[in-house]
Steps between C-alpha positions, in 0.01 A plus 500: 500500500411259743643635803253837395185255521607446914498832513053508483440300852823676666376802422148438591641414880636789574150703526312378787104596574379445835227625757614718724342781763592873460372792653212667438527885622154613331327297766482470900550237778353572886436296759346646840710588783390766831645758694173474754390175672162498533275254663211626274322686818161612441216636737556668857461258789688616779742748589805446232296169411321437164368174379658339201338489157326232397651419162878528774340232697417274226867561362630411825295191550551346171866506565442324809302206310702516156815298561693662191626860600312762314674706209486842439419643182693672218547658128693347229366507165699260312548264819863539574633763728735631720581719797790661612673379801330476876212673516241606827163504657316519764294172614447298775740197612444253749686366805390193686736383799468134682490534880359131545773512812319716692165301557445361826300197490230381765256253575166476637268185532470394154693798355820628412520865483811731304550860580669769400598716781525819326177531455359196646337373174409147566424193290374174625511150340126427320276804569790789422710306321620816280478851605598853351441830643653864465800559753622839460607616151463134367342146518554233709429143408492171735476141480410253764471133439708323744759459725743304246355149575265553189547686150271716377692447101777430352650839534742707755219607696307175449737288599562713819116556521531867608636798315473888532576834250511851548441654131469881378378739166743764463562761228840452384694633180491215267818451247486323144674396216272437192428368176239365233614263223195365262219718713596296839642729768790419734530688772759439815451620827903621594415642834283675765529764717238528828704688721655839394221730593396795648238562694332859474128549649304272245782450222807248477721560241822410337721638255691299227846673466646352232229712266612817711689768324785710599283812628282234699798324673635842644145632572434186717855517661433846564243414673668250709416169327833270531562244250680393236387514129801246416326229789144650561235364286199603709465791778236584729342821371270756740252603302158582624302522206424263197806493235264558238364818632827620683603769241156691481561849617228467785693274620867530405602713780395288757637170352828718453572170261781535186424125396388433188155283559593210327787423748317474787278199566250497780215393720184627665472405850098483435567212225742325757249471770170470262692206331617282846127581617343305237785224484394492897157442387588266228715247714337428807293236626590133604470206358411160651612163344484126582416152278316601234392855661608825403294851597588896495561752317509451103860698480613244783436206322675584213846640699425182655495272260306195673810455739778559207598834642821602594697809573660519086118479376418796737803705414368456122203578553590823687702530217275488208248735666753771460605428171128499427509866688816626322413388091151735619678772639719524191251516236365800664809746488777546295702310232845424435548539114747257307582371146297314230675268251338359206565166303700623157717309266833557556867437259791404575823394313722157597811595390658166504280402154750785319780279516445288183410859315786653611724257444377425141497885458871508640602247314404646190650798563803324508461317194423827323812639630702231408388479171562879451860483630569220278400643221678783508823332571734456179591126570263173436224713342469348091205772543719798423513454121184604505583859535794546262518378120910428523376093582287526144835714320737220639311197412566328139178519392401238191729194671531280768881492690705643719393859580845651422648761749162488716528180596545461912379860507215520807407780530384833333829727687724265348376506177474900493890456594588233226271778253792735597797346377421355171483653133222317286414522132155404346600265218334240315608167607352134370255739339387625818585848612577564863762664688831394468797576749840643339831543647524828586764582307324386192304795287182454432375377144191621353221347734695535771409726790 
């Protein structure tokens, strides 16, 4: 009895509630991803030029002045999501490269002059202290304080005094892992790809083979595309129309394209060109500086940074502008769908609180089959006179004494034996009748039976 009242908290154990998150397939997750990088082109300009949108431009300059990267958007409705593996879009990456060892430094009366030579862009201590202006396809960016004998700030290209950077916009194919746990998204850039494309009149474009299937691989190698679907991730595509559009009959023929649209990601020359003509626009001008001085250009004296520039706080800034440009671009194509979990209440068992149970339930089990065994057996058991009335017939009822021929008889089997080889009478004895035994030989008297 006691041992059963343990058995109330054990048991209680073994049942555990706790909160846990399960799937929810009634409801969907998306976040935005692109298969067309677009610099958000807008009105005609010049021959395959457009300006840029407004609202593009503001995107692009607020993630030039907000330090913290900008995030794109997504859908989960209960806050925690997931999405399957890598997954793709089209953006824009930057790439900023340090050629501070080309400059060739001179001096003047009163001045000391830096130069690039390839293309002669020149900053001089005090009045041009800081200049950017479009070079090709990119931006270049130079510093001029002094010749070493003087530091600008406590930085690499302060302490030197000089410093120069070639940086570039670029569509690239973007790759991510993601996730959102309690509504806060997580999203890891794995890689980038700026240089597997191919160039056809106006369009770039690119073809990710890993979503290929079995009809496109031979198709392509058909048409003399070599690669390897085991190796190849991304393959130059020439394809001289707009993905999107490629598999309208007006145009199908001429396209001659088997791709399915959502493998190949590309650009627009136009939004190539319109984009680097307003970056040109956007970082150029010089800046001077001395003792308390500063004048230029509003975007200068924020790359800048009152002398605390350096070639890591241009690379991020470069950097941030076309994260700004990417999270925009995304939100205005496609999505990549994924799964919803919800917060539910979950049960599980810990097995190790069954011991005690079991091992009370075992061990009455046991017991039980002991006791059954024993019972049944025809030695030790003084319950077996129970079920026969020969331990009533031999006992000499009305006295006390010695119990006659039963005495040292243990069990019922022996007495059922002893009941076979005797001859009793039922006589009157001490004026008590009871059964009497008689010699065998003897006949009985009346009474006797």
């Amino acid at each position: 009895m006691i041992l059963t009242l343990l058995l109330v908290p054990f048991t209680q154990q073994i049942v555990r509630f706790y909160s846990c998150i399960v799937p929810d397939p009634t409801l969907n997750a998306s976040i935005p991803k692109a298969n067309f990088a677009s610099a958000g082109s807008s009105m005609h300009i010049g021959a395959g030029l457009n300006s840029l949108s407004p609202h593009v431009q503001a995107v692009m300059n607020s993630g030039i002045y907000d330090n913290s990267p900008k995030q794109v958007s997504f859908t989960c409705p209960t806050g925690n999501c997931t999405f399957d593996g890598v997954y793709h879009s089209m953006g824009w990456c930057s790439h900023c490269v340090d050629v501070s060892d080309q400059i060739e430094i001179s001096s003047s009366p009163g001045f000391s002059n830096f130069t690039l030579p390839s293309s002669n862009l020149t900053a001089t201590a005090g009045y041009r202290t800081f200049v950017m202006e479009p070079f090709g396809d990119g931006i270049q960016a130079i510093l001029g304080w002094g010749n070493g004998s003087s530091k600008l700030a406590d930085t690499p290209w302060g302490n030197r005094a000089y410093g120069t950077a070639e940086c570039k916009i670029q569509p690239c194919i973007r790759s991510y892992t993601g996730t959102i746990e309690t509504g806060n998204l997580t999203e890891s850039l794995v890689s980038t790809y700026m240089t597997t494309w191919q160039p056809n009149n106006f369009w770039s474009s690119s073809i990710n083979v890993s979503y290929l299937n079995n009809a496109e691989r031979r198709t392509l190698h058909d048409a003399g595309y070599e690669f390897d679907p085991e190796k190849t991730t991304w393959l130059a595509y020439n394809l001289s129309a707009d993905a999107k559009d490629a598999f309208n009959p007006t145009i199908l023929n001429s396209t001659e394209t088997t791709v399915r649209p959502e493998c190949i990601y590309q650009v627009f020359y136009t939004e190539l060109r319109s984009l680097n003509t307003y970056l040109g626009t956007l970082f150029s001008g010089a800046l001077g500086f001395g003792p308390g001085a500063l004048g230029g250009a509003t975007m200068l004296q924020y790359i800048f940074e009152e002398g605390n520039f350096t070639f890591s706080s241009l690379d991020d800034t470069f950097s941030r502008l076309a994260q700004a440009l990417t999270v925009w671009n995304r939100e205005q194509d496609g999505n990549v769908t994924g799964h919803a979990y919800r917060s539910d209440t979950c049960v599980s068992a810990r097995w190790a609180w069954l011991a005690y149970p079991l091992t009370l339930v075992l061990g009455t089990m046991v017991f039980l089959a002991w006791t059954i065994d024993h019972t049944r057996k025809d030695e030790g058991s003084a319950q077996d006179y129970k079920s026969s009335p020969l331990a009533l017939l031999f006992h000499r009822l009305g006295g006390v004494g010695s119990e006659g021929p039963t005495c040292g008889i243990e069990s019922k089997g022996k007495l059922q034996k002893k009941a076979k080889t005797m001859r009793v009478a039922f006589q009157s004895t001490n004026k008590v009748w009871r059964f009497v035994e008689v010699e065998p030989s003897q006949n009985p008297k009346i009474g006797d039976t």
